[in-house]
PDB file of C-alpha atoms in Angstrom:
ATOM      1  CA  UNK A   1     -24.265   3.130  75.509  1.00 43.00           C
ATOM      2  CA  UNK A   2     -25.111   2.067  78.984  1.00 41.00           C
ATOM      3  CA  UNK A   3     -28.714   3.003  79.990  1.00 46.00           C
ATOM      4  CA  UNK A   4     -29.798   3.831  83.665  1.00 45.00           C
ATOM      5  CA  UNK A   5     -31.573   0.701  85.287  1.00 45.00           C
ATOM      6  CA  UNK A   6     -33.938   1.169  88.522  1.00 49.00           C
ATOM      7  CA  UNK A   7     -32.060  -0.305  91.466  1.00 49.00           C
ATOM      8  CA  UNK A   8     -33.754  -0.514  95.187  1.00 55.00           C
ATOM      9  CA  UNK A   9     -32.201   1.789  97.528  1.00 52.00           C
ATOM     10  CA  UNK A  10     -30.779  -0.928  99.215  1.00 52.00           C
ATOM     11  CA  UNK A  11     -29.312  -2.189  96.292  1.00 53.00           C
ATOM     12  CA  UNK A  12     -27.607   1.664  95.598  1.00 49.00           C
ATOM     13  CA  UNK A  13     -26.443   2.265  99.436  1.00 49.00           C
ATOM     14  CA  UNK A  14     -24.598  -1.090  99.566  1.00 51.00           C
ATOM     15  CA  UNK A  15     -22.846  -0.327  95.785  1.00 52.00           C
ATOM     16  CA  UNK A  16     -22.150   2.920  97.081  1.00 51.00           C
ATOM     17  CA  UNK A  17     -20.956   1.664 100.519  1.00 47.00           C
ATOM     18  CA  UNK A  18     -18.528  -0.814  98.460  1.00 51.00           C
ATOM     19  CA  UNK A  19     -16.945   2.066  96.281  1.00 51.00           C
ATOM     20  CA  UNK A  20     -16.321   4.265  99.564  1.00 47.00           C
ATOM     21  CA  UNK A  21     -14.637   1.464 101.036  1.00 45.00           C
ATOM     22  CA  UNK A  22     -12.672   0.762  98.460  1.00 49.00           C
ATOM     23  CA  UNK A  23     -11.272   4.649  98.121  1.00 47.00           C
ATOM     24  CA  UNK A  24     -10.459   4.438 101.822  1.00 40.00           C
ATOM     25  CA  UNK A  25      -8.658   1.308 101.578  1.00 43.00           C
ATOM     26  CA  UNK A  26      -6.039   2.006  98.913  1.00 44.00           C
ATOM     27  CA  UNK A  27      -4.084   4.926  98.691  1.00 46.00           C
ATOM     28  CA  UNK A  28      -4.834   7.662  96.538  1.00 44.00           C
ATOM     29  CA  UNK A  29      -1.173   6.692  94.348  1.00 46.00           C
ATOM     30  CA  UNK A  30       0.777   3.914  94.414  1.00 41.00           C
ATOM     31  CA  UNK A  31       4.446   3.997  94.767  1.00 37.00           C
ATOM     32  CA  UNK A  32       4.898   2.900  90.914  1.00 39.00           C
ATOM     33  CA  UNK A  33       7.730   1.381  89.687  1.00 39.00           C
ATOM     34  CA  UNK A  34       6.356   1.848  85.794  1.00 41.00           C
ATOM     35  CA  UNK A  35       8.143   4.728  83.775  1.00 42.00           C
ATOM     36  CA  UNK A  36       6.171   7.698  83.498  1.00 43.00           C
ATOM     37  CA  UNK A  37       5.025   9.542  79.736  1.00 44.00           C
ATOM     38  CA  UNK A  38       7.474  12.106  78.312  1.00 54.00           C
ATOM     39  CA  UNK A  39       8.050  14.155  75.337  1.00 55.00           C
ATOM     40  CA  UNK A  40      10.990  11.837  73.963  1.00 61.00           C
ATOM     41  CA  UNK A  41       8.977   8.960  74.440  1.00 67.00           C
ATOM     42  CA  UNK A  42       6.243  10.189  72.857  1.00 69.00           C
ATOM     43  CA  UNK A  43       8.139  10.784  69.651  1.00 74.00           C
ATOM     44  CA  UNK A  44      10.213   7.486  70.118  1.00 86.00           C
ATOM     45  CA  UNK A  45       7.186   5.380  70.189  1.00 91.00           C
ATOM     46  CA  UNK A  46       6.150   5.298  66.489  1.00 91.00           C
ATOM     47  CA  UNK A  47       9.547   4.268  65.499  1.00 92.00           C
ATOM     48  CA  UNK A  48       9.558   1.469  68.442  1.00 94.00           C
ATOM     49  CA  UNK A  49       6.158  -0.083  67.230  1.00 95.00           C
ATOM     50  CA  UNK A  50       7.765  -0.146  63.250  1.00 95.00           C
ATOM     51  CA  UNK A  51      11.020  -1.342  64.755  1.00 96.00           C
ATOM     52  CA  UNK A  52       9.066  -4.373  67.331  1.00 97.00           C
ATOM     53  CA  UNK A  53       6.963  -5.249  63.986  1.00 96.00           C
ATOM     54  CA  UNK A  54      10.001  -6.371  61.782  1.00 96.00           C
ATOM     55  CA  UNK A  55      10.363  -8.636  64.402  1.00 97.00           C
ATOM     56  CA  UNK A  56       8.008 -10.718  63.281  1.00 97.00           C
ATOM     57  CA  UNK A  57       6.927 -11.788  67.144  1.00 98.00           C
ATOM     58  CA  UNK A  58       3.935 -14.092  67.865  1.00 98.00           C
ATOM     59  CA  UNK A  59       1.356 -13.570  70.948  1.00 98.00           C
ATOM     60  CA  UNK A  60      -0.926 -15.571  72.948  1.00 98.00           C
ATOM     61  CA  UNK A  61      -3.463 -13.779  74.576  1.00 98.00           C
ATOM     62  CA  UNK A  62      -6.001 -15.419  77.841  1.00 98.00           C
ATOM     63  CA  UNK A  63      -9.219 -14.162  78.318  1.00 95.00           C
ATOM     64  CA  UNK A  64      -9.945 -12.965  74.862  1.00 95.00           C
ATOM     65  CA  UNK A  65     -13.813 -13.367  75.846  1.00 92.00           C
ATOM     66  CA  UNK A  66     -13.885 -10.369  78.486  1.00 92.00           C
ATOM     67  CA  UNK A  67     -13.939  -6.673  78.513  1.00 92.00           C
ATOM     68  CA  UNK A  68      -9.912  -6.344  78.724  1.00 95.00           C
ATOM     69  CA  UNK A  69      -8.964  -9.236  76.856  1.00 96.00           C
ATOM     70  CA  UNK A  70     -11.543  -8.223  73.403  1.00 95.00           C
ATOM     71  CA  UNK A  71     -10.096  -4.957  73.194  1.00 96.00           C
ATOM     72  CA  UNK A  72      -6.730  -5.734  73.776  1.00 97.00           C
ATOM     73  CA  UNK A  73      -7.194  -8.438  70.843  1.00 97.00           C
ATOM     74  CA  UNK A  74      -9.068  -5.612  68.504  1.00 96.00           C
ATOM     75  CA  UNK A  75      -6.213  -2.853  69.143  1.00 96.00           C
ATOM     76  CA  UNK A  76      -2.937  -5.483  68.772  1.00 97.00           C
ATOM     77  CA  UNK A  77      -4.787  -6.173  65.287  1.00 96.00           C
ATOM     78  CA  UNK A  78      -5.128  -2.977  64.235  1.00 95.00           C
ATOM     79  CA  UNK A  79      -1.316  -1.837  64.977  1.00 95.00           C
ATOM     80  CA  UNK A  80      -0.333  -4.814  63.103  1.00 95.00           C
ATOM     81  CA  UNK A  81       2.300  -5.621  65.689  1.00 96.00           C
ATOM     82  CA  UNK A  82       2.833  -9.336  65.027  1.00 97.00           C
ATOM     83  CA  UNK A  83       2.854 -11.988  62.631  1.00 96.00           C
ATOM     84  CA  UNK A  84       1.207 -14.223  64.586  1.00 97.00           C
ATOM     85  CA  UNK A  85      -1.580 -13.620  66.765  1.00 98.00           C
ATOM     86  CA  UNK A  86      -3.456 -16.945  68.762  1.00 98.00           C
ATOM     87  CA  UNK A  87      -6.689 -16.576  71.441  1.00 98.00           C
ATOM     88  CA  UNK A  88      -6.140 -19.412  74.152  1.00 98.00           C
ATOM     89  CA  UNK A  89      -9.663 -19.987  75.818  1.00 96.00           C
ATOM     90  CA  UNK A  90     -12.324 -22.719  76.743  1.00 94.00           C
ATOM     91  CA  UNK A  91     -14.460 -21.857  73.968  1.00 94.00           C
ATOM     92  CA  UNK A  92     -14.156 -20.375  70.142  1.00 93.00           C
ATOM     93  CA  UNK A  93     -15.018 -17.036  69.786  1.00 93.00           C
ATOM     94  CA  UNK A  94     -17.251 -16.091  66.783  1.00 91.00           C
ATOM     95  CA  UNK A  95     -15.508 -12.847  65.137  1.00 89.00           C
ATOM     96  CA  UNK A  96     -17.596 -11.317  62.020  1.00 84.00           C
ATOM     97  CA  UNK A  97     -14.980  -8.373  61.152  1.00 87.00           C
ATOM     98  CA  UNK A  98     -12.630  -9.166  57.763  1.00 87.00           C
ATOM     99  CA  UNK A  99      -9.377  -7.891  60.366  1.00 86.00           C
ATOM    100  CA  UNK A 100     -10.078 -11.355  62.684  1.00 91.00           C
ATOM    101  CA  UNK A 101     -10.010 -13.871  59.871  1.00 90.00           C
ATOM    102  CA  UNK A 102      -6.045 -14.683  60.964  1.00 92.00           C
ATOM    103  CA  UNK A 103      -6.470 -14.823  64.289  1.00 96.00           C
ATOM    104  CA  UNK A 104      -5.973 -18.565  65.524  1.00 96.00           C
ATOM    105  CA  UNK A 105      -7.745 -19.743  68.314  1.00 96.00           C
ATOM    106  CA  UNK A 106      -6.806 -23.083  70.733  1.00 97.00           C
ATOM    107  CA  UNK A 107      -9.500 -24.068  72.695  1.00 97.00           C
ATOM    108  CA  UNK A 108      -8.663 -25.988  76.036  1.00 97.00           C
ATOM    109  CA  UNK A 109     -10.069 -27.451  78.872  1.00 97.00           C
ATOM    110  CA  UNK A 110      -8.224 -25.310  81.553  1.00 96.00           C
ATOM    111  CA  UNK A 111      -9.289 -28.075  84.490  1.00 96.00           C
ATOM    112  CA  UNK A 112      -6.389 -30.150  82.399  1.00 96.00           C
ATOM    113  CA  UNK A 113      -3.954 -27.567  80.674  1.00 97.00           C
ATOM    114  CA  UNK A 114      -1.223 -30.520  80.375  1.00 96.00           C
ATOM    115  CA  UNK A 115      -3.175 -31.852  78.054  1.00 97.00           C
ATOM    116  CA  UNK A 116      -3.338 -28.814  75.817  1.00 97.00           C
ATOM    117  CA  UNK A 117       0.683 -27.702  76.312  1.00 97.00           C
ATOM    118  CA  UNK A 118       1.021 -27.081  72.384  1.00 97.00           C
ATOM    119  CA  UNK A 119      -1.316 -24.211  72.515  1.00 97.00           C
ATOM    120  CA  UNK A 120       1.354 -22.360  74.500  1.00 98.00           C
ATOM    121  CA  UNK A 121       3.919 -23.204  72.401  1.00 97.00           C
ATOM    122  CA  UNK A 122       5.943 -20.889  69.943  1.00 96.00           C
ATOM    123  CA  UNK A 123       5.049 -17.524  71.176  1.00 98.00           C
ATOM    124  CA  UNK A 124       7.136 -14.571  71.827  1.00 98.00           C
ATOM    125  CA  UNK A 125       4.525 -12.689  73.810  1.00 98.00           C
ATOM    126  CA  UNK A 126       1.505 -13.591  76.187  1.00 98.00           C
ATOM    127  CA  UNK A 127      -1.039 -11.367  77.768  1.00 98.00           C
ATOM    128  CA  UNK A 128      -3.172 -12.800  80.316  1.00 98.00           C
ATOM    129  CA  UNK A 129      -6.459 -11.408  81.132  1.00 97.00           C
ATOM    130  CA  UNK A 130      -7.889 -14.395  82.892  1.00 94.00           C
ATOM    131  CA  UNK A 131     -10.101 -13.800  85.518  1.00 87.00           C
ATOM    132  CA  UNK A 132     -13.659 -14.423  87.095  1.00 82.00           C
ATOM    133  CA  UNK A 133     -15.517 -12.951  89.948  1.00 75.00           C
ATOM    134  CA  UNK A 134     -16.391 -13.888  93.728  1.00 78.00           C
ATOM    135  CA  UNK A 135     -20.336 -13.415  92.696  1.00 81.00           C
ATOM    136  CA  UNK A 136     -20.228 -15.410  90.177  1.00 83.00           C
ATOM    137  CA  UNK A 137     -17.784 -18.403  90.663  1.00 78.00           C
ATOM    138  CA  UNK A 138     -18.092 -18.567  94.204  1.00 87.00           C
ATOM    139  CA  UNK A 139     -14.437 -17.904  96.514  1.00 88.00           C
ATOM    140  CA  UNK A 140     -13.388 -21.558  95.535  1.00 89.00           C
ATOM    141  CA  UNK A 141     -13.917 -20.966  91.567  1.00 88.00           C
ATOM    142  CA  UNK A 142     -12.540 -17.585  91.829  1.00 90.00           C
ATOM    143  CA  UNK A 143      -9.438 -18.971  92.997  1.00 93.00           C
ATOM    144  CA  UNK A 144      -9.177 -21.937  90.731  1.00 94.00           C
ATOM    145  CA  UNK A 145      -9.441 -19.391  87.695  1.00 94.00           C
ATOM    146  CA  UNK A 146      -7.458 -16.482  88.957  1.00 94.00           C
ATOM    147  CA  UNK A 147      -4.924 -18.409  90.318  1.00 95.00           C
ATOM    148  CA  UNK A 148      -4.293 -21.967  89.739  1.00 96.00           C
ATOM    149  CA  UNK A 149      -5.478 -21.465  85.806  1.00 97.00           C
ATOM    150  CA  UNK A 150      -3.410 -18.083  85.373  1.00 98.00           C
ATOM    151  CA  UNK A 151      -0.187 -20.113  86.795  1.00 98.00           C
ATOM    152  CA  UNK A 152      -0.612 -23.274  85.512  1.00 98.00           C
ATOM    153  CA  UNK A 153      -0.822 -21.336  81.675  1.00 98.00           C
ATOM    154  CA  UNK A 154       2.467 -19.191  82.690  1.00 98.00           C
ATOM    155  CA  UNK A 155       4.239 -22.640  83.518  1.00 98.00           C
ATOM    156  CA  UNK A 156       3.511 -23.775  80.222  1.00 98.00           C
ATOM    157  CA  UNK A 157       4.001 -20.602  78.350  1.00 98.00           C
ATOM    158  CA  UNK A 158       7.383 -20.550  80.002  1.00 98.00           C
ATOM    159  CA  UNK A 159       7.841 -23.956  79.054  1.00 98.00           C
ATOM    160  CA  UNK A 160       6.828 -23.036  75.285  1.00 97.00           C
ATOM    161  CA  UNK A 161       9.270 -20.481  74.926  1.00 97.00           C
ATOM    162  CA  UNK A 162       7.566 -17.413  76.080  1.00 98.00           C
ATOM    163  CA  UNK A 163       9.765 -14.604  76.484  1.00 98.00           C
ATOM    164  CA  UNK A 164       7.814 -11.794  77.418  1.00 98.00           C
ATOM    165  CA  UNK A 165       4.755 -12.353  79.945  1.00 98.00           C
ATOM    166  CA  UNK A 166       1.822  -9.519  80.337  1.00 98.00           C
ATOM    167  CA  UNK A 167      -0.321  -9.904  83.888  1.00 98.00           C
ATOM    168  CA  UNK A 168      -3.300  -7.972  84.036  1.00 98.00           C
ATOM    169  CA  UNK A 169      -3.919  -7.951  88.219  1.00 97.00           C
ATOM    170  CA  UNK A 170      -4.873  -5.252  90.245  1.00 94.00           C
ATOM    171  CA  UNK A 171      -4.771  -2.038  92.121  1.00 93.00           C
ATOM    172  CA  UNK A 172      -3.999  -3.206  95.794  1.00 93.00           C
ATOM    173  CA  UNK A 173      -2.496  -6.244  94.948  1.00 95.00           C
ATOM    174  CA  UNK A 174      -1.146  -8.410  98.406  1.00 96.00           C
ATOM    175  CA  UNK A 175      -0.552 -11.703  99.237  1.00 95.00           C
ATOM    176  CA  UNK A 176      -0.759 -10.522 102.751  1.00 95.00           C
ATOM    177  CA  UNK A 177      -4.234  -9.188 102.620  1.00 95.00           C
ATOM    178  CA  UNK A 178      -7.519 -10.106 104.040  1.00 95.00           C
ATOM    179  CA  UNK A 179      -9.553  -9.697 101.203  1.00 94.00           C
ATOM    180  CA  UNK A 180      -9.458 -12.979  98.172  1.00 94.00           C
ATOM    181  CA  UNK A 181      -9.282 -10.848  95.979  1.00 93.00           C
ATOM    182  CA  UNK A 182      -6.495  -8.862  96.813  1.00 94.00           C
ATOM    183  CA  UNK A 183      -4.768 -11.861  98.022  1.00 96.00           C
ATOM    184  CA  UNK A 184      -5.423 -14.304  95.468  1.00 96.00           C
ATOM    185  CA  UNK A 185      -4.370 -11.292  92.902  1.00 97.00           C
ATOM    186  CA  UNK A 186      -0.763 -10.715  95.034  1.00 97.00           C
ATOM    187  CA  UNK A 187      -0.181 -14.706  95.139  1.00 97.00           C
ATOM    188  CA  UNK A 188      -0.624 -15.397  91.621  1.00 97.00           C
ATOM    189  CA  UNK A 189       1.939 -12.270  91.011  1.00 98.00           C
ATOM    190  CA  UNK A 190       4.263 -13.896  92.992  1.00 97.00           C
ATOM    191  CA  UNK A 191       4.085 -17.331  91.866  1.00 97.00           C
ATOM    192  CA  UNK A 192       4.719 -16.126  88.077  1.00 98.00           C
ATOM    193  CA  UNK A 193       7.274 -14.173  89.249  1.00 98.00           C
ATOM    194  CA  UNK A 194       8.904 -17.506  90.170  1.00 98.00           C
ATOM    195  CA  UNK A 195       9.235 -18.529  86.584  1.00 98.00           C
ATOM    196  CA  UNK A 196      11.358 -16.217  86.083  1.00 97.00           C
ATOM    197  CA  UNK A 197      10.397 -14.879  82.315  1.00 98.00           C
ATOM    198  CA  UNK A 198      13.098 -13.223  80.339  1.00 98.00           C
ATOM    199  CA  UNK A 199      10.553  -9.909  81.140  1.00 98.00           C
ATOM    200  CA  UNK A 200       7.437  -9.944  82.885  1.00 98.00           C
ATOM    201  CA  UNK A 201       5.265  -7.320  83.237  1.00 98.00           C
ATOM    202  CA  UNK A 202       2.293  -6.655  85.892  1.00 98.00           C
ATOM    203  CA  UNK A 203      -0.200  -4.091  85.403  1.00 98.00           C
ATOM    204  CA  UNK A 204      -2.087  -2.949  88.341  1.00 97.00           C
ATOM    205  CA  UNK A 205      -5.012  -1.199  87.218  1.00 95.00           C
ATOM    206  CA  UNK A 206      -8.054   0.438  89.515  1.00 91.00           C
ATOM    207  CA  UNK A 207     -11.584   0.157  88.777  1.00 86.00           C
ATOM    208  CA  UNK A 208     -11.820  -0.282  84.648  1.00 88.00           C
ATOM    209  CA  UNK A 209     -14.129   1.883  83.172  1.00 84.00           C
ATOM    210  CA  UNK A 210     -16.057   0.440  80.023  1.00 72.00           C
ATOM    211  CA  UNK A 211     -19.023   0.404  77.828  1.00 57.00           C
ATOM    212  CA  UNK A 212     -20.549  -2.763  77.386  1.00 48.00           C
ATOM    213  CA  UNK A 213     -23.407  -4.091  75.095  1.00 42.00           C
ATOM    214  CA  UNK A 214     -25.804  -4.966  77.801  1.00 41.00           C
ATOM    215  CA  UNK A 215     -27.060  -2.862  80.617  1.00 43.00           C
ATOM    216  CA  UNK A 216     -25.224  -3.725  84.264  1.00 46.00           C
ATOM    217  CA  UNK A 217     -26.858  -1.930  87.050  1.00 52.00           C
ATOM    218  CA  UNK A 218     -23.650  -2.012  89.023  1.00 52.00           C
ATOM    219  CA  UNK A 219     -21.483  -0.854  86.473  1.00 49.00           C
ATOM    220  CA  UNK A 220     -23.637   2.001  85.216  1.00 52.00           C
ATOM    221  CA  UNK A 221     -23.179   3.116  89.181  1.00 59.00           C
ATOM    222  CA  UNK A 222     -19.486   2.946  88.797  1.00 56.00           C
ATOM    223  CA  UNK A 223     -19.508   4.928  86.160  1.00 56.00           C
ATOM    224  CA  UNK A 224     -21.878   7.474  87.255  1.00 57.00           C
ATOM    225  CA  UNK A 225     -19.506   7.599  90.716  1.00 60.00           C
ATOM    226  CA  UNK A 226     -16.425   7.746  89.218  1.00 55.00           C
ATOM    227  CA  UNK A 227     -17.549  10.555  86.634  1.00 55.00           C
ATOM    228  CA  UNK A 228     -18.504  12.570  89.344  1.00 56.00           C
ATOM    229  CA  UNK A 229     -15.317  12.519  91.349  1.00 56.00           C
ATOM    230  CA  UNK A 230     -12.538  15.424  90.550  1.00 54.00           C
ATOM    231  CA  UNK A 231     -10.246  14.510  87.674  1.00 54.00           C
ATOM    232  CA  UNK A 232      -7.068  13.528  90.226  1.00 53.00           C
ATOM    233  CA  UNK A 233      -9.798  11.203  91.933  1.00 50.00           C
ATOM    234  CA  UNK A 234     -11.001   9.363  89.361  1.00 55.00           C
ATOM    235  CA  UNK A 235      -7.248   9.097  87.412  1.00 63.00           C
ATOM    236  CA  UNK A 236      -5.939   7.783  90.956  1.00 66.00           C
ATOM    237  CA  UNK A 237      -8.472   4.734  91.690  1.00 71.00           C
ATOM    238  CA  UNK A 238      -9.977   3.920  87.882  1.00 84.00           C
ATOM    239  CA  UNK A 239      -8.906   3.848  84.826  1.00 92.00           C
ATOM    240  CA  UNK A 240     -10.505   3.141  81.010  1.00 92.00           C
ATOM    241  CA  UNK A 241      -9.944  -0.266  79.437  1.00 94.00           C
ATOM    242  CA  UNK A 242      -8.944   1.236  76.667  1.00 95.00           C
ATOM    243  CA  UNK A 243      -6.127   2.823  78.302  1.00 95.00           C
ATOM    244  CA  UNK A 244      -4.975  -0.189  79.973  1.00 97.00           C
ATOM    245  CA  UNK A 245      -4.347  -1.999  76.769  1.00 97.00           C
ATOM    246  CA  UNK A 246      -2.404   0.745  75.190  1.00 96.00           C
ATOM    247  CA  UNK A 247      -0.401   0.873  78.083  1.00 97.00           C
ATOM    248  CA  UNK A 248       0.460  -2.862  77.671  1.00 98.00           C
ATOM    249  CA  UNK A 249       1.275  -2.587  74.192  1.00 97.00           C
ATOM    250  CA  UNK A 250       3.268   0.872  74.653  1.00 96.00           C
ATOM    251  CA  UNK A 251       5.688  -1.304  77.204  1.00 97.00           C
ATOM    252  CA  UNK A 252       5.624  -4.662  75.040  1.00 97.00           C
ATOM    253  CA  UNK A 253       6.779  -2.834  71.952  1.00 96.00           C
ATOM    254  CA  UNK A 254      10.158  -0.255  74.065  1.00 94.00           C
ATOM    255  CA  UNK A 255      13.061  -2.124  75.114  1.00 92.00           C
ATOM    256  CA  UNK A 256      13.545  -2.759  78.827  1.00 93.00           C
ATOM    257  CA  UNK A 257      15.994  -4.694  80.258  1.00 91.00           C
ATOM    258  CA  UNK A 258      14.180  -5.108  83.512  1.00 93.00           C
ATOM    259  CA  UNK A 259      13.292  -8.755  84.595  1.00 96.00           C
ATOM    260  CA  UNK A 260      10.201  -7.810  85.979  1.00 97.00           C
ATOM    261  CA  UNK A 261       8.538  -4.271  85.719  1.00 97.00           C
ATOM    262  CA  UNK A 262       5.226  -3.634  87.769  1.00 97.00           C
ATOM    263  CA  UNK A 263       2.814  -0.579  86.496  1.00 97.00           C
ATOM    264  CA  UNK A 264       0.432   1.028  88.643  1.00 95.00           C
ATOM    265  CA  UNK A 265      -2.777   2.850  88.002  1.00 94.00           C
ATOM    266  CA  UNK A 266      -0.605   5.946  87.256  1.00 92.00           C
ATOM    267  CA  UNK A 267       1.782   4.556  85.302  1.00 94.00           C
ATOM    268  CA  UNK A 268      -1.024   3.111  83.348  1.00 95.00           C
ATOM    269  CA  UNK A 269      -2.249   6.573  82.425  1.00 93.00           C
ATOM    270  CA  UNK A 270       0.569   7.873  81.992  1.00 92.00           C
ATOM    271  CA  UNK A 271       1.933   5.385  79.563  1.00 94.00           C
ATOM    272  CA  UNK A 272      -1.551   4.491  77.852  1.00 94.00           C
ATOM    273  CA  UNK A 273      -1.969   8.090  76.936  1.00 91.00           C
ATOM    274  CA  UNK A 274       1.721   8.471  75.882  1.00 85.00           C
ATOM    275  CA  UNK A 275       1.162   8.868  72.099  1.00 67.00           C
ATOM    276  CA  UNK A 276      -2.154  10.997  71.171  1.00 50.00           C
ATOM    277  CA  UNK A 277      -1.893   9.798  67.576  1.00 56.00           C
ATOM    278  CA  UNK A 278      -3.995   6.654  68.089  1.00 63.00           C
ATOM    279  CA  UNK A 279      -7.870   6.966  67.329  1.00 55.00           C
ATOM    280  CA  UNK A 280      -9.970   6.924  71.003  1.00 47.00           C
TER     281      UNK A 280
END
């Protein structure tokens, strides 16, 4: 459970100033081209996850090491949807549960990823959930990891035989924009797009909403903000992690014949909340 930390005034009016900002730059909805939640597809959904599972499939997942990436690892494991499931980082993680003792794990050097092209090898499925911060990479490192490392690994996931590849970006996503972020995020979608997967699929989520460990002064804030905003609010600019990585594995496991599908933050909740069964 996060616990309240003392931050200076200054420190709370410029957090606060940030959130506002953000609300007023992005619209309260995006268009969304994701498929929305209905009843069919609720009761379809078991039936796809037994019928994706005999397919024995194998998945890569980047960024096991942060917030997205950990529980997206924890909840593939527990559905049991593949046969083969391998954590591509720049470090081994240290896992203590009995359900982790098949995952695999390639560690890599990321400043020279042709040097480490077998890890990407002989997987149906990747999920990428690479990604760093302005604050603490600095603009340069920020773009070398969420751009130049997320497309270098989709060139040689591609190249490996990767049919199906899973973006994790963002709400507000534009090539066009004036803010890094935003721009570095749209870039990177664009460049992947260029590889032209069998399916690829970009999720667009708003501000995620998670419980860590350790106490973050910031993200307590965003919490406390966001869970005082109305419902509609807080669905249309955040959304729990948890939620997000249901909603990837909802869409990996139903058919699409789309080349490319984009999800936004409503999509996301609608999809990630699609099937009730699942423990919180």
């Amino acid at each position: 459970m996060l616990r309240p930390v003392a931050l200076s005034a200054a420190a709370v009016a410029a957090l606060l100033a940030a959130l506002v900002a953000a609300l007023l730059l992005l619209p309260l909805e995006d268009a969304g081209l994701g498929a929305s939640s209905s009843m069919a597809e609720t009761e379809a959904l078991p039936k796809l996850r037994e019928d994706f599972k005999m397919q024995n499939k194998s998945v890569f997942i980047l960024g096991a090491s942060g917030e997205t990436g950990r529980v997206l690892l924890k909840e593939i494991l527990e559905q049991g949807l593949f046969s083969r499931v391998t954590v591509i980082g720049r470090r081994k993680l240290t896992f203590d549960e009995e359900a982790y003792k098949n995952v695999n794990q390639k560690v890599v050097d990321f400043e020279k990823l042709d040097d480490y092209a077998a890890a990407f090898q002989g997987h149906d499925v990747g999920f990428c959930c690479l990604g760093t911060t302005r604050k603490k990479a600095g603009a340069e490192g920020f773009v070398r990891v969420d751009r130049d490392y997320v497309l270098k690994s989709a060139e040689l996931a591609k190249a490996g035989g990767c049919k199906h590849f899973n973006l994790l970006s963002s709400k507000g996503a534009d090539k066009s924009s004036n803010f890094l972020y935003l721009q570095v995020k749209g870039e990177v979608e664009d460049k992947v797009e260029e590889l032209k997967f069998d399916r690829y699929s970009i999720f667009r989520p708003g501000v995620l909403l998670c419980d860590r460990e350790e106490s973050r002064p910031s993200e307590w804030l965003v919490r406390k903000f966001f869970g005082s905003l109305p419902q509609s609010w807080a669905s249309g600019h955040s959304v729990p992690v948890v939620t997000v990585v249901r909603a990837m594995l909802n869409n990996a496991v139903r058919p699409s014949d789309k080349k490319k599908e984009l999800l936004d933050n409503k999509a996301i909740h609608d999809l990630g909340n699609v099937d009730g069964s699942l423990k919180p």
